[in-house]
PDB file of C-alpha atoms in Angstrom:
ATOM      1  CA  MET A   1      96.966  -7.900 -38.265  1.00  0.00           C
ATOM      2  CA  GLU A   2     100.014  -5.541 -38.426  1.00  0.00           C
ATOM      3  CA  PHE A   3     102.956  -6.443 -40.652  1.00  0.00           C
ATOM      4  CA  PRO A   4     105.508  -8.057 -38.301  1.00  0.00           C
ATOM      5  CA  SER A   5     108.523  -6.082 -37.266  1.00  0.00           C
ATOM      6  CA  VAL A   6     111.060  -8.147 -39.150  1.00  0.00           C
ATOM      7  CA  GLY A   7     113.900  -7.234 -41.419  1.00  0.00           C
ATOM      8  CA  LYS A   8     117.298  -5.605 -41.087  1.00  0.00           C
ATOM      9  CA  GLN A   9     119.434  -3.434 -43.299  1.00  0.00           C
ATOM     10  CA  CYS A  10     122.148  -5.206 -45.292  1.00  0.00           C
ATOM     11  CA  ASP A  11     125.554  -4.557 -43.666  1.00  0.00           C
ATOM     12  CA  SER A  12     127.249  -4.197 -47.054  1.00  0.00           C
ATOM     13  CA  SER A  13     128.416  -0.607 -47.503  1.00  0.00           C
ATOM     14  CA  ASP A  14     127.341  -0.798 -51.147  1.00  0.00           C
ATOM     15  CA  CYS A  15     123.794  -1.879 -50.316  1.00  0.00           C
ATOM     16  CA  LYS A  16     122.158  -1.001 -46.969  1.00  0.00           C
ATOM     17  CA  GLN A  17     118.737  -2.088 -48.290  1.00  0.00           C
ATOM     18  CA  LEU A  18     116.069  -3.290 -45.855  1.00  0.00           C
ATOM     19  CA  ASP A  19     115.715  -7.080 -46.137  1.00  0.00           C
ATOM     20  CA  PHE A  20     112.758  -8.883 -44.532  1.00  0.00           C
ATOM     21  CA  LEU A  21     114.727 -12.117 -44.270  1.00  0.00           C
ATOM     22  CA  PRO A  22     118.399 -11.200 -43.858  1.00  0.00           C
ATOM     23  CA  LEU A  23     121.036 -13.926 -43.682  1.00  0.00           C
ATOM     24  CA  THR A  24     123.258 -13.736 -40.606  1.00  0.00           C
ATOM     25  CA  CYS A  25     126.928 -14.747 -40.762  1.00  0.00           C
ATOM     26  CA  LYS A  26     128.711 -16.370 -37.793  1.00  0.00           C
ATOM     27  CA  CYS A  27     130.662 -13.123 -37.451  1.00  0.00           C
ATOM     28  CA  GLY A  28     127.402 -11.351 -36.528  1.00  0.00           C
ATOM     29  CA  HIS A  29     126.840  -9.298 -39.701  1.00  0.00           C
ATOM     30  CA  ARG A  30     123.553  -9.472 -41.629  1.00  0.00           C
ATOM     31  CA  PHE A  31     123.232  -9.339 -45.414  1.00  0.00           C
ATOM     32  CA  CYS A  32     120.707  -9.547 -48.223  1.00  0.00           C
ATOM     33  CA  PRO A  33     120.977 -12.797 -50.274  1.00  0.00           C
ATOM     34  CA  GLU A  34     123.152 -11.153 -52.951  1.00  0.00           C
ATOM     35  CA  HIS A  35     125.800  -9.779 -50.600  1.00  0.00           C
ATOM     36  CA  PHE A  36     125.652 -12.754 -48.194  1.00  0.00           C
ATOM     37  CA  LYS A  37     127.230 -14.983 -50.847  1.00  0.00           C
ATOM     38  CA  ILE A  38     129.965 -12.416 -51.537  1.00  0.00           C
ATOM     39  CA  HIS A  39     130.669 -12.076 -47.822  1.00  0.00           C
ATOM     40  CA  LEU A  40     130.999 -15.863 -47.324  1.00  0.00           C
ATOM     41  CA  GLU A  41     133.989 -15.968 -49.676  1.00  0.00           C
ATOM     42  CA  THR A  42     136.040 -13.579 -47.524  1.00  0.00           C
ATOM     43  CA  CYS A  43     134.759 -13.994 -43.950  1.00  0.00           C
ATOM     44  CA  GLU A  44     137.416 -15.867 -41.950  1.00  0.00           C
ATOM     45  CA  THR A  45     134.963 -16.671 -39.148  1.00  0.00           C
ATOM     46  CA  ASN A  46     132.461 -18.354 -41.440  1.00  0.00           C
ATOM     47  CA  VAL A  47     134.508 -20.080 -44.151  1.00  0.00           C
ATOM     48  CA  SER A  48     135.168 -23.384 -42.346  1.00  0.00           C
ATOM     49  CA  ASN A  49     131.828 -23.619 -40.536  1.00  0.00           C
ATOM     50  CA  VAL A  50     129.182 -22.422 -43.002  1.00  0.00           C
ATOM     51  CA  VAL A  51     127.790 -25.886 -43.833  1.00  0.00           C
ATOM     52  CA  ASP A  52     127.379 -26.884 -40.177  1.00  0.00           C
ATOM     53  CA  GLU A  53     125.700 -23.567 -39.423  1.00  0.00           C
ATOM     54  CA  LEU A  54     123.251 -23.801 -42.318  1.00  0.00           C
ATOM     55  CA  THR A  55     122.290 -27.434 -41.699  1.00  0.00           C
ATOM     56  CA  ARG A  56     121.517 -26.785 -38.014  1.00  0.00           C
ATOM     57  CA  ILE A  57     118.647 -24.426 -38.848  1.00  0.00           C
ATOM     58  CA  LYS A  58     115.340 -25.766 -37.518  1.00  0.00           C
ATOM     59  CA  ASP A  59     111.755 -24.576 -37.868  1.00  0.00           C
ATOM     60  CA  VAL A  60     110.507 -23.183 -34.583  1.00  0.00           C
ATOM     61  CA  TYR A  61     107.332 -21.126 -35.131  1.00  0.00           C
ATOM     62  CA  GLN A  62     103.967 -22.924 -35.441  1.00  0.00           C
ATOM     63  CA  CYS A  63     101.138 -21.481 -37.561  1.00  0.00           C
ATOM     64  CA  SER A  64      97.944 -20.689 -35.592  1.00  0.00           C
ATOM     65  CA  GLN A  65      95.624 -21.093 -38.587  1.00  0.00           C
ATOM     66  CA  ILE A  66      93.114 -23.917 -38.023  1.00  0.00           C
ATOM     67  CA  GLY A  67      94.108 -26.981 -40.031  1.00  0.00           C
ATOM     68  CA  CYS A  68      97.643 -25.739 -40.755  1.00  0.00           C
ATOM     69  CA  ASN A  69     100.609 -27.526 -39.134  1.00  0.00           C
ATOM     70  CA  LYS A  70     103.363 -25.584 -40.892  1.00  0.00           C
ATOM     71  CA  THR A  71     106.303 -24.065 -39.052  1.00  0.00           C
ATOM     72  CA  SER A  72     108.512 -21.163 -40.100  1.00  0.00           C
ATOM     73  CA  LEU A  73     112.012 -19.833 -39.534  1.00  0.00           C
ATOM     74  CA  VAL A  74     110.578 -16.339 -39.117  1.00  0.00           C
ATOM     75  CA  LYS A  75     108.115 -15.223 -36.450  1.00  0.00           C
ATOM     76  CA  PHE A  76     105.079 -13.699 -38.217  1.00  0.00           C
ATOM     77  CA  PHE A  77     103.290 -12.419 -35.121  1.00  0.00           C
ATOM     78  CA  CYS A  78     100.009 -10.498 -35.115  1.00  0.00           C
ATOM     79  CA  GLU A  79     100.104  -7.852 -32.404  1.00  0.00           C
ATOM     80  CA  LYS A  80      96.328  -7.503 -32.513  1.00  0.00           C
ATOM     81  CA  CYS A  81      95.227 -11.108 -32.003  1.00  0.00           C
ATOM     82  CA  ASN A  82      98.502 -12.276 -30.380  1.00  0.00           C
ATOM     83  CA  LYS A  83      98.923 -15.231 -32.736  1.00  0.00           C
ATOM     84  CA  ASN A  84     101.724 -16.431 -35.001  1.00  0.00           C
ATOM     85  CA  PHE A  85     101.178 -17.535 -38.623  1.00  0.00           C
ATOM     86  CA  CYS A  86     103.117 -19.168 -41.466  1.00  0.00           C
ATOM     87  CA  ILE A  87     103.980 -17.275 -44.677  1.00  0.00           C
ATOM     88  CA  GLU A  88     100.821 -18.431 -46.461  1.00  0.00           C
ATOM     89  CA  HIS A  89      98.462 -17.455 -43.631  1.00  0.00           C
ATOM     90  CA  ARG A  90     100.131 -14.321 -42.265  1.00  0.00           C
ATOM     91  CA  HIS A  91      97.826 -12.159 -44.408  1.00  0.00           C
ATOM     92  CA  ILE A  92      94.688 -13.731 -42.884  1.00  0.00           C
ATOM     93  CA  GLU A  93      91.908 -11.199 -42.273  1.00  0.00           C
ATOM     94  CA  CYS A  94      92.373 -10.497 -38.605  1.00  0.00           C
ATOM     95  CA  SER A  95      89.085  -9.628 -36.848  1.00  0.00           C
ATOM     96  CA  TYR A  96      90.823  -6.560 -35.378  1.00  0.00           C
ATOM     97  CA  ASP A  97      91.931  -5.026 -38.657  1.00  0.00           C
ATOM     98  CA  LEU A  98      90.126  -6.252 -41.803  1.00  0.00           C
ATOM     99  CA  GLY A  99      91.205  -3.217 -43.780  1.00  0.00           C
ATOM    100  CA  LYS A 100      94.854  -4.290 -43.735  1.00  0.00           C
ATOM    101  CA  ALA A 101      94.266  -7.643 -45.521  1.00  0.00           C
ATOM    102  CA  GLU A 102      95.237  -6.528 -49.047  1.00  0.00           C
ATOM    103  CA  GLU A 103      98.343  -4.753 -47.797  1.00  0.00           C
ATOM    104  CA  PHE A 104      99.382  -7.882 -45.964  1.00  0.00           C
ATOM    105  CA  ARG A 105      98.957  -9.979 -49.112  1.00  0.00           C
ATOM    106  CA  ASN A 106     101.220  -7.706 -51.138  1.00  0.00           C
ATOM    107  CA  LYS A 107     103.896  -7.597 -48.486  1.00  0.00           C
ATOM    108  CA  ASN A 108     103.592 -11.360 -48.041  1.00  0.00           C
ATOM    109  CA  GLU A 109     104.555 -11.918 -51.668  1.00  0.00           C
ATOM    110  CA  GLU A 110     107.679  -9.809 -51.169  1.00  0.00           C
ATOM    111  CA  VAL A 111     108.680 -11.719 -48.039  1.00  0.00           C
ATOM    112  CA  LYS A 112     107.926 -15.064 -49.695  1.00  0.00           C
ATOM    113  CA  LYS A 113     110.106 -14.149 -52.688  1.00  0.00           C
ATOM    114  CA  GLN A 114     113.004 -13.209 -50.420  1.00  0.00           C
ATOM    115  CA  PHE A 115     112.515 -16.429 -48.482  1.00  0.00           C
ATOM    116  CA  GLU A 116     112.704 -18.520 -51.682  1.00  0.00           C
ATOM    117  CA  ASN A 117     115.810 -16.653 -52.871  1.00  0.00           C
ATOM    118  CA  ALA A 118     117.509 -17.248 -49.528  1.00  0.00           C
ATOM    119  CA  LYS A 119     116.564 -20.939 -49.648  1.00  0.00           C
ATOM    120  CA  ILE A 120     118.093 -21.288 -53.127  1.00  0.00           C
ATOM    121  CA  LEU A 121     121.306 -19.629 -51.940  1.00  0.00           C
ATOM    122  CA  VAL A 122     121.555 -21.851 -48.866  1.00  0.00           C
ATOM    123  CA  ASN A 123     120.904 -25.056 -50.839  1.00  0.00           C
ATOM    124  CA  LYS A 124     123.499 -24.089 -53.436  1.00  0.00           C
ATOM    125  CA  GLN A 125     126.101 -23.433 -50.763  1.00  0.00           C
ATOM    126  CA  ILE A 126     125.373 -26.807 -49.124  1.00  0.00           C
ATOM    127  CA  ASP A 127     125.607 -28.637 -52.481  1.00  0.00           C
ATOM    128  CA  GLU A 128     128.963 -27.005 -53.206  1.00  0.00           C
ATOM    129  CA  ASN A 129     130.369 -28.064 -49.850  1.00  0.00           C
ATOM    130  CA  ILE A 130     129.020 -31.607 -50.219  1.00  0.00           C
ATOM    131  CA  ALA A 131     130.759 -31.853 -53.605  1.00  0.00           C
ATOM    132  CA  LYS A 132     134.029 -30.697 -52.033  1.00  0.00           C
ATOM    133  CA  ALA A 133     133.650 -33.259 -49.227  1.00  0.00           C
ATOM    134  CA  LYS A 134     133.049 -36.066 -51.739  1.00  0.00           C
ATOM    135  CA  LEU A 135     136.171 -35.078 -53.694  1.00  0.00           C
ATOM    136  CA  LYS A 136     138.207 -35.090 -50.503  1.00  0.00           C
ATOM    137  CA  GLY A 137     136.785 -38.532 -49.639  1.00  0.00           C
ATOM    138  CA  LYS A 138     137.847 -39.934 -53.019  1.00  0.00           C
ATOM    139  CA  ASN A 139     141.416 -38.695 -52.519  1.00  0.00           C
ATOM    140  CA  THR A 140     141.513 -40.291 -49.051  1.00  0.00           C
ATOM    141  CA  GLN A 141     140.258 -43.554 -50.536  1.00  0.00           C
ATOM    142  CA  LYS A 142     143.060 -43.574 -53.115  1.00  0.00           C
ATOM    143  CA  ILE A 143     145.680 -43.142 -50.387  1.00  0.00           C
ATOM    144  CA  GLN A 144     144.088 -45.968 -48.368  1.00  0.00           C
ATOM    145  CA  LEU A 145     144.201 -48.260 -51.428  1.00  0.00           C
ATOM    146  CA  MET A 146     147.894 -47.502 -52.046  1.00  0.00           C
ATOM    147  CA  ARG A 147     148.703 -48.397 -48.446  1.00  0.00           C
ATOM    148  CA  LEU A 148     146.783 -51.674 -48.670  1.00  0.00           C
ATOM    149  CA  LYS A 149     148.569 -52.713 -51.857  1.00  0.00           C
ATOM    150  CA  GLY A 150     151.898 -52.428 -50.082  1.00  0.00           C
ATOM    151  CA  LYS A 151     151.041 -54.928 -47.336  1.00  0.00           C
ATOM    152  CA  ALA A 152     148.118 -57.041 -48.588  1.00  0.00           C
ATOM    153  CA  VAL A 153     148.265 -60.858 -48.661  1.00  0.00           C
ATOM    154  CA  GLY A 154     146.486 -63.216 -51.046  1.00  0.00           C
ATOM    155  CA  LEU A 155     146.949 -65.821 -53.765  1.00  0.00           C
ATOM    156  CA  ASN A 156     149.878 -64.913 -56.007  1.00  0.00           C
ATOM    157  CA  SER A 157     148.117 -66.678 -58.874  1.00  0.00           C
ATOM    158  CA  ILE A 158     145.544 -63.847 -59.081  1.00  0.00           C
ATOM    159  CA  PRO A 159     146.458 -61.531 -62.016  1.00  0.00           C
ATOM    160  CA  SER A 160     147.297 -57.986 -60.945  1.00  0.00           C
ATOM    161  CA  VAL A 161     144.490 -56.549 -63.098  1.00  0.00           C
ATOM    162  CA  ASP A 162     141.909 -58.703 -61.273  1.00  0.00           C
ATOM    163  CA  ARG A 163     143.031 -57.932 -57.724  1.00  0.00           C
ATOM    164  CA  VAL A 164     140.682 -56.092 -55.343  1.00  0.00           C
ATOM    165  CA  TYR A 165     141.953 -54.968 -51.950  1.00  0.00           C
ATOM    166  CA  PHE A 166     140.198 -54.820 -48.569  1.00  0.00           C
ATOM    167  CA  ASN A 167     141.245 -54.100 -45.001  1.00  0.00           C
ATOM    168  CA  VAL A 168     139.394 -56.800 -43.044  1.00  0.00           C
ATOM    169  CA  THR A 169     138.676 -56.741 -39.302  1.00  0.00           C
ATOM    170  CA  HIS A 170     138.645 -60.238 -37.756  1.00  0.00           C
ATOM    171  CA  PRO A 171     135.614 -61.745 -35.902  1.00  0.00           C
ATOM    172  CA  LYS A 172     135.052 -60.677 -32.289  1.00  0.00           C
ATOM    173  CA  ILE A 173     135.873 -64.144 -30.935  1.00  0.00           C
ATOM    174  CA  THR A 174     139.427 -63.807 -32.254  1.00  0.00           C
ATOM    175  CA  PRO A 175     142.060 -61.361 -30.963  1.00  0.00           C
ATOM    176  CA  GLU A 176     141.264 -57.833 -32.163  1.00  0.00           C
ATOM    177  CA  LYS A 177     143.122 -57.540 -35.442  1.00  0.00           C
ATOM    178  CA  THR A 178     142.863 -56.371 -39.051  1.00  0.00           C
ATOM    179  CA  THR A 179     144.496 -57.825 -42.150  1.00  0.00           C
ATOM    180  CA  ALA A 180     145.006 -56.302 -45.601  1.00  0.00           C
ATOM    181  CA  ILE A 181     143.857 -58.872 -48.162  1.00  0.00           C
ATOM    182  CA  PHE A 182     143.494 -59.009 -51.937  1.00  0.00           C
ATOM    183  CA  VAL A 183     141.050 -61.255 -53.788  1.00  0.00           C
ATOM    184  CA  SER A 184     139.916 -61.641 -57.397  1.00  0.00           C
ATOM    185  CA  LYS A 185     137.114 -59.525 -58.836  1.00  0.00           C
ATOM    186  CA  THR A 186     136.041 -62.550 -60.901  1.00  0.00           C
ATOM    187  CA  TRP A 187     135.153 -64.539 -57.756  1.00  0.00           C
ATOM    188  CA  THR A 188     131.711 -64.859 -56.196  1.00  0.00           C
ATOM    189  CA  LEU A 189     131.123 -63.304 -52.778  1.00  0.00           C
ATOM    190  CA  GLY A 190     131.045 -66.808 -51.262  1.00  0.00           C
ATOM    191  CA  ARG A 191     134.503 -67.609 -52.615  1.00  0.00           C
ATOM    192  CA  VAL A 192     135.805 -64.226 -51.414  1.00  0.00           C
ATOM    193  CA  ILE A 193     134.660 -65.056 -47.866  1.00  0.00           C
ATOM    194  CA  ASP A 194     136.304 -68.506 -48.100  1.00  0.00           C
ATOM    195  CA  ALA A 195     139.589 -66.937 -49.243  1.00  0.00           C
ATOM    196  CA  ILE A 196     139.549 -64.354 -46.448  1.00  0.00           C
ATOM    197  CA  ALA A 197     138.851 -67.102 -43.876  1.00  0.00           C
ATOM    198  CA  ASP A 198     141.839 -69.080 -45.201  1.00  0.00           C
ATOM    199  CA  GLU A 199     144.166 -66.062 -45.104  1.00  0.00           C
ATOM    200  CA  ILE A 200     143.344 -65.050 -41.510  1.00  0.00           C
ATOM    201  CA  LYS A 201     143.049 -68.699 -40.411  1.00  0.00           C
ATOM    202  CA  ILE A 202     139.559 -68.761 -38.898  1.00  0.00           C
ATOM    203  CA  THR A 203     137.004 -71.586 -38.867  1.00  0.00           C
ATOM    204  CA  ASN A 204     134.668 -71.570 -41.855  1.00  0.00           C
ATOM    205  CA  LYS A 205     131.452 -73.627 -41.675  1.00  0.00           C
ATOM    206  CA  ASN A 206     129.560 -71.895 -44.459  1.00  0.00           C
ATOM    207  CA  ASN A 207     128.929 -75.244 -46.157  1.00  0.00           C
ATOM    208  CA  GLN A 208     127.226 -76.686 -43.058  1.00  0.00           C
ATOM    209  CA  ALA A 209     123.586 -76.411 -41.968  1.00  0.00           C
ATOM    210  CA  ASN A 210     122.238 -74.984 -38.680  1.00  0.00           C
ATOM    211  CA  VAL A 211     125.433 -73.109 -37.765  1.00  0.00           C
ATOM    212  CA  LEU A 212     126.452 -69.458 -37.765  1.00  0.00           C
ATOM    213  CA  LYS A 213     127.801 -68.315 -41.129  1.00  0.00           C
ATOM    214  CA  LEU A 214     130.707 -66.058 -42.025  1.00  0.00           C
ATOM    215  CA  ARG A 215     129.468 -62.863 -43.687  1.00  0.00           C
ATOM    216  CA  LEU A 216     131.126 -59.633 -44.818  1.00  0.00           C
ATOM    217  CA  PHE A 217     129.936 -56.249 -43.546  1.00  0.00           C
ATOM    218  CA  LYS A 218     130.894 -52.656 -44.276  1.00  0.00           C
ATOM    219  CA  LYS A 219     132.793 -51.308 -41.283  1.00  0.00           C
ATOM    220  CA  GLU A 220     131.476 -47.750 -41.677  1.00  0.00           C
ATOM    221  CA  THR A 221     127.744 -48.581 -41.722  1.00  0.00           C
ATOM    222  CA  GLY A 222     127.562 -52.151 -40.408  1.00  0.00           C
ATOM    223  CA  GLU A 223     125.480 -53.190 -43.432  1.00  0.00           C
ATOM    224  CA  THR A 224     126.083 -56.554 -45.101  1.00  0.00           C
ATOM    225  CA  VAL A 225     127.920 -56.385 -48.426  1.00  0.00           C
ATOM    226  CA  SER A 226     125.281 -58.752 -49.840  1.00  0.00           C
ATOM    227  CA  SER A 227     123.222 -61.707 -48.664  1.00  0.00           C
ATOM    228  CA  ILE A 228     123.583 -63.391 -52.068  1.00  0.00           C
ATOM    229  CA  MET A 229     126.732 -65.513 -51.977  1.00  0.00           C
ATOM    230  CA  SER A 230     126.584 -66.234 -55.734  1.00  0.00           C
ATOM    231  CA  LYS A 231     126.997 -62.549 -56.660  1.00  0.00           C
ATOM    232  CA  LYS A 232     130.260 -61.786 -58.407  1.00  0.00           C
ATOM    233  CA  LEU A 233     132.552 -59.250 -56.821  1.00  0.00           C
ATOM    234  CA  GLU A 234     132.930 -57.331 -60.090  1.00  0.00           C
ATOM    235  CA  ASP A 235     129.137 -56.862 -60.228  1.00  0.00           C
ATOM    236  CA  LEU A 236     129.128 -55.481 -56.671  1.00  0.00           C
ATOM    237  CA  LEU A 237     131.920 -53.092 -57.652  1.00  0.00           C
ATOM    238  CA  LYS A 238     130.067 -51.878 -60.750  1.00  0.00           C
ATOM    239  CA  ALA A 239     126.922 -51.249 -58.680  1.00  0.00           C
ATOM    240  CA  ASP A 240     128.978 -49.298 -56.068  1.00  0.00           C
ATOM    241  CA  GLU A 241     127.799 -51.734 -53.393  1.00  0.00           C
ATOM    242  CA  ILE A 242     131.449 -52.106 -52.447  1.00  0.00           C
ATOM    243  CA  VAL A 243     134.643 -50.260 -53.421  1.00  0.00           C
ATOM    244  CA  ASP A 244     138.255 -51.240 -53.916  1.00  0.00           C
ATOM    245  CA  GLY A 245     140.218 -50.513 -50.719  1.00  0.00           C
ATOM    246  CA  GLU A 246     137.155 -50.528 -48.441  1.00  0.00           C
ATOM    247  CA  GLU A 247     137.199 -51.330 -44.710  1.00  0.00           C
ATOM    248  CA  LEU A 248     135.245 -54.556 -44.051  1.00  0.00           C
ATOM    249  CA  LEU A 249     134.273 -56.755 -41.114  1.00  0.00           C
ATOM    250  CA  ILE A 250     134.009 -60.556 -41.272  1.00  0.00           C
ATOM    251  CA  GLU A 251     131.788 -62.045 -38.582  1.00  0.00           C
ATOM    252  CA  TYR A 252     129.839 -65.159 -37.567  1.00  0.00           C
ATOM    253  CA  VAL A 253     126.106 -64.350 -37.834  1.00  0.00           C
ATOM    254  CA  SER A 254     122.765 -65.907 -38.722  1.00  0.00           C
ATOM    255  CA  GLU A 255     121.997 -66.154 -42.433  1.00  0.00           C
ATOM    256  CA  ASP A 256     119.296 -63.455 -42.277  1.00  0.00           C
ATOM    257  CA  CYS A 257     121.528 -60.825 -40.617  1.00  0.00           C
ATOM    258  CA  LYS A 258     121.481 -57.547 -42.593  1.00  0.00           C
ATOM    259  CA  ASN A 259     123.411 -55.257 -40.236  1.00  0.00           C
ATOM    260  CA  ILE A 260     126.143 -56.260 -37.780  1.00  0.00           C
ATOM    261  CA  ASN A 261     125.194 -53.371 -35.480  1.00  0.00           C
ATOM    262  CA  ASN A 262     121.867 -55.097 -34.747  1.00  0.00           C
ATOM    263  CA  VAL A 263     123.497 -58.285 -33.488  1.00  0.00           C
TER     264      VAL A 263
END
C-alpha cells in the first residue's frame, strides 16, 4: 500500500516544512501545529470563530480493516487495494506490495505523532475559549443580580445578608409575567415556594393530597431545582444547584416531574 498523498507545506515564511496533518485557518492558509497557534493570535478572520470551527470537525473516513470501526479525519487511502484505513491499520501488509510494510510503519509513527500534537493544540485552544466564556458568564450574572436587587419584592424582615434573589416566571395559567423576588437562604425549598406564591398571588395547594404541586424549575434547562422540599436554600447554593440571581420558573406539576420541558 503506497503512503497516501497527504500533507502540505506550512505557509509560515519562517517554516515551509512539509506537514502530514496541517491545520487550516478560516482564512485559507495552512500551518504546522507550532505556527498555527501563532497565526491564530493575529488572524482577523479566525479570531472570533476559532472555537466554532474546531468543534464542528467530524470523523468521516471509515477503516476497512476487518473488526475495526474507527474513523479518521484524514483519508489514508491505499491506491493498490482501493481501501481506506485508520492510523493504526494504514501500515497493513497490502497483498499488492508487502515490501512496503516497514516503511509504512515508520511513516505511520510520524503521522500519528503529528496528529497527537495537533489534537493537543486544538483541545488547549478550546479550553482557553471555554474559560473565557465562563468568565464572561459570571460578569453577566453579576449585572443581572444588581438589576434584581433594585426591583425585587419580599419580606422586609429578612436580613440583607440572608437575602437571595431570583427572577421568577409565573405559571402558564396566569398572564405571562415575571417578578423579581428575594427570599431567605435559611429557608427550606418548600418555604421558598410558599413565599413566592404569596408574593405573586397564585393558588398554593402544596399541603393538599392528589392535586398538582407548585415546583421551581431552572428557566435555562427546564430542570427542577430539587424534588426535596426540606432542603435548605443555602445548601443548594453551596452545591451550585442554584445561584443567586438565577432565572426560575414556578409551575403546577405532578410531584414526580423532573423537567418542565417534558410536561
